[in-house]
Amino acid sequence: MTLPAQRHGTDPGRELAEPGFWQQPPAHRLAAFARLRTAEGPVYVPEGSGPGHWALVRHAQVQEASRLPKVFASAPGVTTPEPARWVRALFGDSMVNLDGPDHAQLRKIVQRAFTPRLLAAAEADIHAVAARIVDDVLAERPDEFVSAVASRLPLEVICNMMGIPEHYRAEIADRVNHASENIGVERGLASRLRMPGRGLRALARMQRMVAGIGRERRKHPTDDLISALVRANVDGQALGARQLGAFFSLLMVAGVETTRNAITHGLTLLTDHPDQRDLLLSDFETYADGAVDEMIRHSTPIIQFRRTVAAEHTMDGHVFRPGDKVVLYYASANRDEAVFPDPDAFVITRSPNPHLGFGGGGPHFCLGAHLARVEMKALFRELLTRPVGLRAVGLPDLAGSNFDNRVRSLKFAFERP
């Protein structure tokens, strides 16, 4: 029996707007999404005194909205809440918040900068960084996985690729943590008043830093991504200082945070499912690609993105009107029973595995999907095939965010002395 999508009375999606919902154990949230997927159409979610939004919780719904950018627009912002106008004016628009020609032009400049030579160098660097991190872990024997392992790999790889000097990197890591630590997390009044300023200051300092590097690279280019971006000639355009800053912030917050969370959840999944870990170890090269995609599907690092309806559109019997707010719940789409048999199981041989961990297709599909997969595969090869194995200890400390499946910390141990 299916439930009708409602806007009045008892709204089945009401709990998605309650901060406490995102503090619940993952199993509770996944069960709620499973109930919502039985609705006949998009589910209405009231949001306090605001207009609320329509939740797209099925795989097909999220794909459809992702592939119709002229209907489901990313502007004025994909996060909840949407960025204030003054924030956009000060920091510039991130690529994820742009549509149409503006988005296409910026993406074209960035894609052109990712030359085959740069990507080949980045892949070689990923393997070297992964090996060095695991060397350090085996020598130093830390017990917290996020800071010792999962955060280091994407941060070092992106900084190397961008050409960030070593003396800036510790500060950048600190700025990234301040900028992202409370995204989507419910906080008390004092913290709400204090933390946005802290996060914006972190972004401002990070963008000033990279703008200064960009000015230097225009004069004295080197063989790195910043040089390529600021000296690109795509229809006579390259990235200006604000565009470079916005892109760098997106790359650091999105590229570092999402990959580190997928890696951390991956270690937990392999620990909790020793049969799948044994299968992966039996022939790493055969099963690694499938294991990485299943880690991403199962953990879904980005829980949701918001869209604003720009043109009337009918989906599953519901008529969207211009101005309506829609949220694409990737975390639900990746557990859709209609697409993934036994969706809560962790199965590294799952095939096909059309997960939406990098988006639902369309022009906003993640630019860093390939590099993220390479990073995860390289790191798990090092973690699992060395003589001393690793395992997660206890449950990950989740941030309780409604935006991303963020892990604050995870204890780990060595299987053998």
Tab-separated table of C-alpha atoms in Angstrom:
chain	number	residue	atom	x	y	z
A	1	MET	CA	0.000	0.000	0.000
A	2	THR	CA	1.402	3.409	-0.952
A	3	LEU	CA	1.073	6.704	0.852
A	4	PRO	CA	-0.004	9.911	-0.890
A	5	ALA	CA	2.405	12.844	-0.942
A	6	GLN	CA	0.841	15.516	1.265
A	7	ARG	CA	1.260	19.194	1.933
A	8	HIS	CA	-1.321	19.651	4.646
A	9	GLY	CA	-2.284	17.635	7.684
A	10	THR	CA	0.133	14.956	8.790
A	11	ASP	CA	3.138	15.286	6.497
A	12	PRO	CA	5.058	12.019	6.209
A	13	GLY	CA	8.275	13.962	5.608
A	14	ARG	CA	7.995	16.179	8.678
A	15	GLU	CA	10.722	14.393	10.627
A	16	LEU	CA	13.335	15.264	7.962
A	17	ALA	CA	13.067	18.882	9.102
A	18	GLU	CA	13.601	18.028	12.765
A	19	PRO	CA	17.212	18.501	13.943
A	20	GLY	CA	16.905	15.505	16.240
A	21	PHE	CA	16.255	13.232	13.276
A	22	TRP	CA	19.826	13.685	12.041
A	23	GLN	CA	21.191	12.804	15.481
A	24	GLN	CA	19.510	9.407	15.355
A	25	PRO	CA	21.478	6.237	14.549
A	26	PRO	CA	21.894	5.639	10.793
A	27	ALA	CA	19.508	2.663	10.874
A	28	HIS	CA	16.697	4.916	12.146
A	29	ARG	CA	17.233	7.433	9.352
A	30	LEU	CA	17.443	4.759	6.669
A	31	ALA	CA	14.199	3.177	7.888
A	32	ALA	CA	12.488	6.568	7.655
A	33	PHE	CA	13.694	7.030	4.084
A	34	ALA	CA	12.454	3.528	3.228
A	35	ARG	CA	8.975	4.520	4.436
A	36	LEU	CA	9.073	7.737	2.406
A	37	ARG	CA	9.992	5.833	-0.754
A	38	THR	CA	6.570	4.154	-0.568
A	39	ALA	CA	4.842	7.499	-1.198
A	40	GLU	CA	3.137	7.913	-4.575
A	41	GLY	CA	5.091	11.048	-5.409
A	42	PRO	CA	7.507	13.620	-3.980
A	43	VAL	CA	7.109	14.086	-0.241
A	44	TYR	CA	6.500	17.501	1.328
A	45	VAL	CA	8.804	18.525	4.193
A	46	PRO	CA	7.694	21.571	6.238
A	47	GLU	CA	10.491	23.857	7.423
A	48	GLY	CA	9.386	25.982	10.358
A	49	SER	CA	7.993	29.306	9.146
A	50	GLY	CA	9.474	28.866	5.656
A	51	PRO	CA	7.836	27.388	2.573
A	52	GLY	CA	9.303	23.929	3.106
A	53	HIS	CA	10.624	21.685	0.368
A	54	TRP	CA	9.707	18.628	-1.660
A	55	ALA	CA	11.871	15.603	-0.932
A	56	LEU	CA	12.988	13.442	-3.841
A	57	VAL	CA	13.826	10.119	-2.211
A	58	ARG	CA	13.717	7.622	-5.065
A	59	HIS	CA	16.618	6.870	-7.391
A	60	ALA	CA	14.581	7.717	-10.512
A	61	GLN	CA	13.375	11.011	-9.015
A	62	VAL	CA	16.881	12.179	-8.127
A	63	GLN	CA	18.192	11.204	-11.571
A	64	GLU	CA	15.349	12.985	-13.344
A	65	ALA	CA	15.869	16.224	-11.419
A	66	SER	CA	19.653	16.054	-11.864
A	67	ARG	CA	19.321	15.761	-15.634
A	68	LEU	CA	16.887	18.664	-16.017
A	69	PRO	CA	18.950	21.677	-14.882
A	70	LYS	CA	16.665	24.125	-16.721
A	71	VAL	CA	13.816	22.937	-14.499
A	72	PHE	CA	15.634	22.154	-11.245
A	73	ALA	CA	18.138	24.988	-10.886
A	74	SER	CA	21.163	25.015	-8.603
A	75	ALA	CA	20.987	28.787	-8.117
A	76	PRO	CA	20.739	30.485	-5.695
A	77	GLY	CA	22.371	27.623	-3.776
A	78	VAL	CA	22.421	23.866	-3.226
A	79	THR	CA	23.056	23.870	0.516
A	80	THR	CA	20.544	24.216	3.329
A	81	PRO	CA	20.158	27.037	4.157
A	82	GLU	CA	20.965	28.680	0.842
A	83	PRO	CA	23.947	31.063	0.950
A	84	ALA	CA	23.003	34.667	1.713
A	85	ARG	CA	23.340	37.183	-1.114
A	86	TRP	CA	26.083	39.084	0.677
A	87	VAL	CA	28.062	35.863	1.139
A	88	ARG	CA	27.796	35.127	-2.584
A	89	ALA	CA	28.785	38.704	-3.417
A	90	LEU	CA	31.792	38.550	-1.098
A	91	PHE	CA	33.110	35.086	-1.948
A	92	GLY	CA	31.792	34.576	-5.466
A	93	ASP	CA	29.533	31.798	-6.669
A	94	SER	CA	30.796	28.267	-6.361
A	95	MET	CA	30.440	26.105	-9.451
A	96	VAL	CA	27.827	23.954	-7.692
A	97	ASN	CA	25.562	27.012	-7.324
A	98	LEU	CA	25.661	28.061	-10.988
A	99	ASP	CA	23.460	27.140	-13.936
A	100	GLY	CA	23.418	27.476	-17.708
A	101	PRO	CA	26.165	29.345	-19.580
A	102	ASP	CA	27.856	30.577	-16.387
A	103	HIS	CA	28.251	27.040	-15.087
A	104	ALA	CA	29.205	25.642	-18.499
A	105	GLN	CA	31.921	28.246	-19.056
A	106	LEU	CA	33.468	27.794	-15.619
A	107	ARG	CA	33.355	24.002	-15.884
A	108	LYS	CA	34.930	24.199	-19.350
A	109	ILE	CA	37.857	26.239	-18.009
A	110	VAL	CA	38.396	23.787	-15.162
A	111	GLN	CA	38.077	20.701	-17.372
A	112	ARG	CA	40.544	22.147	-19.884
A	113	ALA	CA	43.061	22.648	-17.055
A	114	PHE	CA	42.889	18.948	-16.133
A	115	THR	CA	45.223	17.905	-18.928
A	116	PRO	CA	46.152	14.235	-19.469
A	117	ARG	CA	49.670	15.077	-18.273
A	118	LEU	CA	48.383	16.666	-15.047
A	119	LEU	CA	46.010	13.753	-14.369
A	120	ALA	CA	48.760	11.186	-14.981
A	121	ALA	CA	51.033	13.024	-12.551
A	122	ALA	CA	48.211	13.206	-9.997
A	123	GLU	CA	47.580	9.462	-10.201
A	124	ALA	CA	51.263	8.679	-9.696
A	125	ASP	CA	51.311	11.064	-6.740
A	126	ILE	CA	48.254	9.395	-5.195
A	127	HIS	CA	50.046	6.047	-5.014
A	128	ALA	CA	53.161	7.649	-3.525
A	129	VAL	CA	51.179	9.598	-0.902
A	130	ALA	CA	49.111	6.527	0.067
A	131	ALA	CA	52.270	4.466	0.575
A	132	ARG	CA	53.888	7.218	2.649
A	133	ILE	CA	50.825	7.608	4.887
A	134	VAL	CA	50.683	3.897	5.638
A	135	ASP	CA	54.458	3.860	6.260
A	136	ASP	CA	53.903	6.599	8.845
A	137	VAL	CA	50.988	4.730	10.421
A	138	LEU	CA	53.009	1.546	10.804
A	139	ALA	CA	55.932	3.460	12.281
A	140	GLU	CA	53.991	5.707	14.667
A	141	ARG	CA	51.014	3.467	15.584
A	142	PRO	CA	48.339	6.165	16.047
A	143	ASP	CA	44.849	5.091	17.121
A	144	GLU	CA	42.584	7.686	15.455
A	145	PHE	CA	41.907	7.021	11.785
A	146	VAL	CA	40.425	10.271	10.450
A	147	SER	CA	43.330	12.533	11.354
A	148	ALA	CA	46.108	9.955	10.851
A	149	VAL	CA	44.922	8.478	7.557
A	150	ALA	CA	41.625	9.461	5.955
A	151	SER	CA	42.112	13.251	6.023
A	152	ARG	CA	45.751	13.193	4.983
A	153	LEU	CA	45.404	11.494	1.621
A	154	PRO	CA	42.910	13.829	-0.138
A	155	LEU	CA	44.437	16.939	1.453
A	156	GLU	CA	47.983	16.112	0.358
A	157	VAL	CA	46.897	14.982	-3.107
A	158	ILE	CA	44.865	18.140	-3.797
A	159	CYS	CA	47.562	20.439	-2.421
A	160	ASN	CA	50.181	18.691	-4.555
A	161	MET	CA	47.992	18.895	-7.639
A	162	MET	CA	47.145	22.554	-7.074
A	163	GLY	CA	50.760	23.452	-6.296
A	164	ILE	CA	50.190	24.727	-2.738
A	165	PRO	CA	53.532	25.403	-1.005
A	166	GLU	CA	54.253	23.184	2.007
A	167	HIS	CA	54.290	26.045	4.513
A	168	TYR	CA	50.615	26.821	3.788
A	169	ARG	CA	49.247	23.315	4.216
A	170	ALA	CA	48.787	23.008	7.962
A	171	GLU	CA	46.895	26.291	7.958
A	172	ILE	CA	44.741	25.167	5.026
A	173	ALA	CA	43.841	21.942	6.827
A	174	ASP	CA	42.786	23.979	9.850
A	175	ARG	CA	40.737	26.351	7.667
A	176	VAL	CA	38.969	23.459	5.952
A	177	ASN	CA	37.972	22.009	9.322
A	178	HIS	CA	36.645	25.364	10.556
A	179	ALA	CA	34.761	26.002	7.312
A	180	SER	CA	32.982	22.647	7.270
A	181	GLU	CA	32.703	21.456	10.874
A	182	ASN	CA	29.143	22.699	11.441
A	183	ILE	CA	27.559	22.459	7.996
A	184	GLY	CA	24.131	20.931	8.488
A	185	VAL	CA	24.640	20.404	12.237
A	186	GLU	CA	22.111	21.752	14.730
A	187	ARG	CA	23.721	23.978	17.360
A	188	GLY	CA	22.667	26.075	20.314
A	189	LEU	CA	21.941	29.796	19.946
A	190	ALA	CA	25.358	30.953	21.166
A	191	SER	CA	27.104	28.591	18.793
A	192	ARG	CA	24.883	29.611	15.868
A	193	LEU	CA	25.807	33.241	16.445
A	194	ARG	CA	29.508	32.502	16.781
A	195	MET	CA	30.252	29.666	14.366
A	196	PRO	CA	29.072	31.150	11.028
A	197	GLY	CA	31.557	33.999	11.468
A	198	ARG	CA	34.311	31.529	12.289
A	199	GLY	CA	33.555	29.445	9.205
A	200	LEU	CA	33.364	32.470	6.886
A	201	ARG	CA	36.626	33.876	8.256
A	202	ALA	CA	38.247	30.519	7.539
A	203	LEU	CA	36.955	30.618	3.949
A	204	ALA	CA	38.058	34.243	3.495
A	205	ARG	CA	41.594	33.509	4.676
A	206	MET	CA	41.828	30.404	2.525
A	207	GLN	CA	40.636	32.289	-0.548
A	208	ARG	CA	43.028	35.200	0.063
A	209	MET	CA	45.852	32.703	0.356
A	210	VAL	CA	45.090	30.982	-2.940
A	211	ALA	CA	44.442	34.315	-4.688
A	212	GLY	CA	47.947	35.389	-3.727
A	213	ILE	CA	49.378	32.146	-5.095
A	214	GLY	CA	47.350	32.685	-8.278
A	215	ARG	CA	48.820	36.159	-8.803
A	216	GLU	CA	52.307	34.739	-8.440
A	217	ARG	CA	51.611	31.886	-10.871
A	218	ARG	CA	50.330	34.275	-13.542
A	219	LYS	CA	53.759	35.885	-13.518
A	220	HIS	CA	55.791	32.748	-12.901
A	221	PRO	CA	53.803	29.640	-13.920
A	222	THR	CA	54.771	26.174	-12.789
A	223	ASP	CA	53.486	22.733	-13.756
A	224	ASP	CA	50.439	22.684	-11.478
A	225	LEU	CA	46.665	23.187	-11.538
A	226	ILE	CA	46.636	26.766	-10.227
A	227	SER	CA	48.974	27.840	-13.042
A	228	ALA	CA	46.754	26.074	-15.574
A	229	LEU	CA	43.577	27.670	-14.202
A	230	VAL	CA	44.834	31.259	-14.044
A	231	ARG	CA	46.515	31.064	-17.443
A	232	ALA	CA	43.812	29.090	-19.255
A	233	ASN	CA	42.570	30.489	-22.527
A	234	VAL	CA	39.060	29.154	-23.007
A	235	ASP	CA	37.186	31.567	-25.244
A	236	GLY	CA	39.618	34.193	-24.028
A	237	GLN	CA	38.922	33.509	-20.350
A	238	ALA	CA	40.815	32.182	-17.352
A	239	LEU	CA	39.838	32.104	-13.678
A	240	GLY	CA	39.956	35.436	-11.885
A	241	ALA	CA	40.913	35.788	-8.237
A	242	ARG	CA	37.379	35.315	-6.851
A	243	GLN	CA	36.643	32.406	-9.200
A	244	LEU	CA	39.914	30.735	-8.247
A	245	GLY	CA	39.148	31.225	-4.562
A	246	ALA	CA	35.630	29.817	-4.918
A	247	PHE	CA	36.899	26.822	-6.888
A	248	PHE	CA	39.662	26.129	-4.378
A	249	SER	CA	37.205	26.296	-1.471
A	250	LEU	CA	34.905	23.872	-3.277
A	251	LEU	CA	37.790	21.533	-4.064
A	252	MET	CA	39.116	21.556	-0.514
A	253	VAL	CA	35.813	21.311	1.364
A	254	ALA	CA	34.133	18.943	-1.097
A	255	GLY	CA	37.160	17.018	-2.342
A	256	VAL	CA	38.786	16.543	1.059
A	257	GLU	CA	35.699	16.059	3.215
A	258	THR	CA	33.789	13.681	0.962
A	259	THR	CA	36.771	11.452	0.219
A	260	ARG	CA	37.939	11.313	3.824
A	261	ASN	CA	34.434	10.324	4.942
A	262	ALA	CA	34.118	7.638	2.262
A	263	ILE	CA	37.506	6.218	3.287
A	264	THR	CA	36.567	6.196	6.973
A	265	HIS	CA	33.194	4.561	6.369
A	266	GLY	CA	34.996	2.102	4.100
A	267	LEU	CA	37.265	0.870	6.893
A	268	THR	CA	34.238	0.447	9.168
A	269	LEU	CA	32.359	-1.497	6.498
A	270	LEU	CA	35.263	-3.851	5.851
A	271	THR	CA	35.654	-4.408	9.602
A	272	ASP	CA	31.941	-5.094	10.062
A	273	HIS	CA	31.806	-7.416	7.039
A	274	PRO	CA	34.849	-9.703	7.303
A	275	ASP	CA	33.544	-11.951	4.510
A	276	GLN	CA	33.662	-9.008	2.086
A	277	ARG	CA	37.096	-8.017	3.349
A	278	ASP	CA	38.371	-11.572	2.812
A	279	LEU	CA	36.917	-11.581	-0.692
A	280	LEU	CA	38.622	-8.274	-1.484
A	281	LEU	CA	41.942	-9.558	-0.162
A	282	SER	CA	41.641	-12.778	-2.167
A	283	ASP	CA	42.146	-10.805	-5.397
A	284	PHE	CA	42.462	-7.077	-4.715
A	285	GLU	CA	42.762	-5.944	-8.328
A	286	THR	CA	39.677	-7.910	-9.381
A	287	TYR	CA	37.398	-6.667	-6.604
A	288	ALA	CA	38.789	-3.242	-5.643
A	289	ASP	CA	36.800	-1.109	-8.097
A	290	GLY	CA	33.537	-2.729	-7.040
A	291	ALA	CA	34.470	-2.383	-3.372
A	292	VAL	CA	35.143	1.345	-3.746
A	293	ASP	CA	31.824	1.966	-5.485
A	294	GLU	CA	29.951	-0.054	-2.877
A	295	MET	CA	31.640	1.932	-0.079
A	296	ILE	CA	30.498	5.142	-1.749
A	297	ARG	CA	26.949	3.863	-2.297
A	298	HIS	CA	26.626	2.499	1.210
A	299	SER	CA	28.012	5.580	2.965
A	300	THR	CA	26.793	8.286	0.510
A	301	PRO	CA	29.189	11.062	1.647
A	302	ILE	CA	26.854	13.863	0.470
A	303	ILE	CA	23.370	13.256	1.893
A	304	GLN	CA	21.476	15.890	-0.087
A	305	PHE	CA	21.579	18.890	-2.394
A	306	ARG	CA	18.882	21.507	-2.857
A	307	ARG	CA	17.337	22.760	-6.097
A	308	THR	CA	14.942	25.605	-6.951
A	309	VAL	CA	12.241	24.931	-9.528
A	310	ALA	CA	12.609	27.287	-12.505
A	311	ALA	CA	9.844	25.958	-14.782
A	312	GLU	CA	6.643	23.998	-14.291
A	313	HIS	CA	7.239	20.262	-14.340
A	314	THR	CA	5.280	17.126	-13.488
A	315	MET	CA	6.981	14.229	-11.710
A	316	ASP	CA	5.210	11.120	-10.436
A	317	GLY	CA	1.867	12.915	-10.613
A	318	HIS	CA	3.015	16.015	-8.746
A	319	VAL	CA	3.173	19.403	-10.477
A	320	PHE	CA	6.140	21.533	-9.446
A	321	ARG	CA	5.745	25.297	-9.790
A	322	PRO	CA	8.481	27.904	-10.314
A	323	GLY	CA	9.929	28.905	-6.959
A	324	ASP	CA	9.267	25.554	-5.281
A	325	LYS	CA	12.189	24.154	-3.317
A	326	VAL	CA	13.276	20.579	-3.948
A	327	VAL	CA	15.882	18.482	-2.120
A	328	LEU	CA	17.634	15.549	-3.783
A	329	TYR	CA	18.234	12.945	-1.067
A	330	TYR	CA	21.119	10.879	-2.431
A	331	ALA	CA	21.272	8.922	0.832
A	332	SER	CA	17.786	7.593	0.137
A	333	ALA	CA	18.231	7.106	-3.605
A	334	ASN	CA	21.270	4.916	-2.943
A	335	ARG	CA	19.100	2.540	-0.879
A	336	ASP	CA	16.199	2.384	-3.354
A	337	GLU	CA	14.917	-1.178	-3.408
A	338	ALA	CA	13.749	-0.736	-7.002
A	339	VAL	CA	17.379	-0.369	-8.108
A	340	PHE	CA	19.501	-2.096	-5.455
A	341	PRO	CA	18.398	-5.580	-4.306
A	342	ASP	CA	18.930	-5.959	-0.554
A	343	PRO	CA	20.019	-2.294	-0.425
A	344	ASP	CA	21.253	-2.266	3.171
A	345	ALA	CA	23.710	-5.092	2.526
A	346	PHE	CA	27.369	-4.317	1.794
A	347	VAL	CA	28.276	-6.383	-1.259
A	348	ILE	CA	31.490	-5.528	-3.109
A	349	THR	CA	30.438	-7.614	-6.137
A	350	ARG	CA	27.183	-5.685	-6.570
A	351	SER	CA	26.602	-5.325	-10.295
A	352	PRO	CA	25.285	-3.177	-11.712
A	353	ASN	CA	25.870	-0.487	-9.104
A	354	PRO	CA	24.417	2.758	-10.517
A	355	HIS	CA	24.840	4.660	-7.238
A	356	LEU	CA	24.398	8.426	-7.061
A	357	GLY	CA	27.299	9.088	-4.720
A	358	PHE	CA	28.792	11.506	-7.255
A	359	GLY	CA	25.449	13.017	-8.247
A	360	GLY	CA	22.593	11.922	-10.443
A	361	GLY	CA	24.196	12.778	-13.769
A	362	GLY	CA	23.682	15.935	-15.768
A	363	PRO	CA	25.994	18.968	-15.839
A	364	HIS	CA	26.742	18.873	-12.109
A	365	PHE	CA	28.152	15.348	-12.013
A	366	CYS	CA	31.217	15.440	-9.743
A	367	LEU	CA	34.381	16.536	-11.545
A	368	GLY	CA	36.541	14.707	-9.019
A	369	ALA	CA	34.836	11.300	-9.254
A	370	HIS	CA	37.730	9.593	-11.017
A	371	LEU	CA	40.410	10.947	-8.679
A	372	ALA	CA	38.349	10.050	-5.596
A	373	ARG	CA	38.071	6.452	-6.797
A	374	VAL	CA	41.810	6.290	-7.512
A	375	GLU	CA	42.596	7.688	-4.042
A	376	MET	CA	40.375	5.180	-2.260
A	377	LYS	CA	41.677	2.215	-4.248
A	378	ALA	CA	45.322	3.210	-3.692
A	379	LEU	CA	44.875	3.717	0.042
A	380	PHE	CA	42.977	0.490	0.674
A	381	ARG	CA	45.563	-1.412	-1.335
A	382	GLU	CA	48.206	-0.123	1.079
A	383	LEU	CA	46.077	-0.576	4.192
A	384	LEU	CA	44.988	-4.121	3.452
A	385	THR	CA	47.947	-5.735	1.730
A	386	ARG	CA	50.709	-4.769	4.148
A	387	PRO	CA	51.791	-7.507	6.606
A	388	VAL	CA	50.043	-5.687	9.486
A	389	GLY	CA	46.281	-5.299	8.948
A	390	LEU	CA	44.026	-2.618	10.365
A	391	ARG	CA	40.477	-2.692	11.709
A	392	ALA	CA	38.027	-0.153	13.030
A	393	VAL	CA	37.338	-0.190	16.756
A	394	GLY	CA	33.860	0.733	17.904
A	395	LEU	CA	31.448	2.987	16.045
A	396	PRO	CA	32.461	6.087	14.096
A	397	ASP	CA	31.696	9.402	15.802
A	398	LEU	CA	29.219	10.931	13.344
A	399	ALA	CA	28.617	14.672	13.180
A	400	GLY	CA	24.827	14.339	12.867
A	401	SER	CA	24.720	16.586	9.803
A	402	ASN	CA	21.762	16.750	7.426
A	403	PHE	CA	24.172	17.655	4.602
A	404	ASP	CA	26.983	15.118	4.641
A	405	ASN	CA	27.741	11.777	6.271
A	406	ARG	CA	30.640	13.275	8.174
A	407	VAL	CA	32.812	11.305	10.594
A	408	ARG	CA	34.548	13.295	13.312
A	409	SER	CA	36.721	10.436	14.493
A	410	LEU	CA	37.150	6.678	14.347
A	411	LYS	CA	39.350	4.548	16.565
A	412	PHE	CA	41.355	1.832	14.867
A	413	ALA	CA	43.799	-0.879	15.811
A	414	PHE	CA	46.346	-3.231	14.315
A	415	GLU	CA	45.229	-6.816	13.808
A	416	ARG	CA	48.732	-8.163	14.377
A	417	PRO	CA	51.653	-6.807	16.426
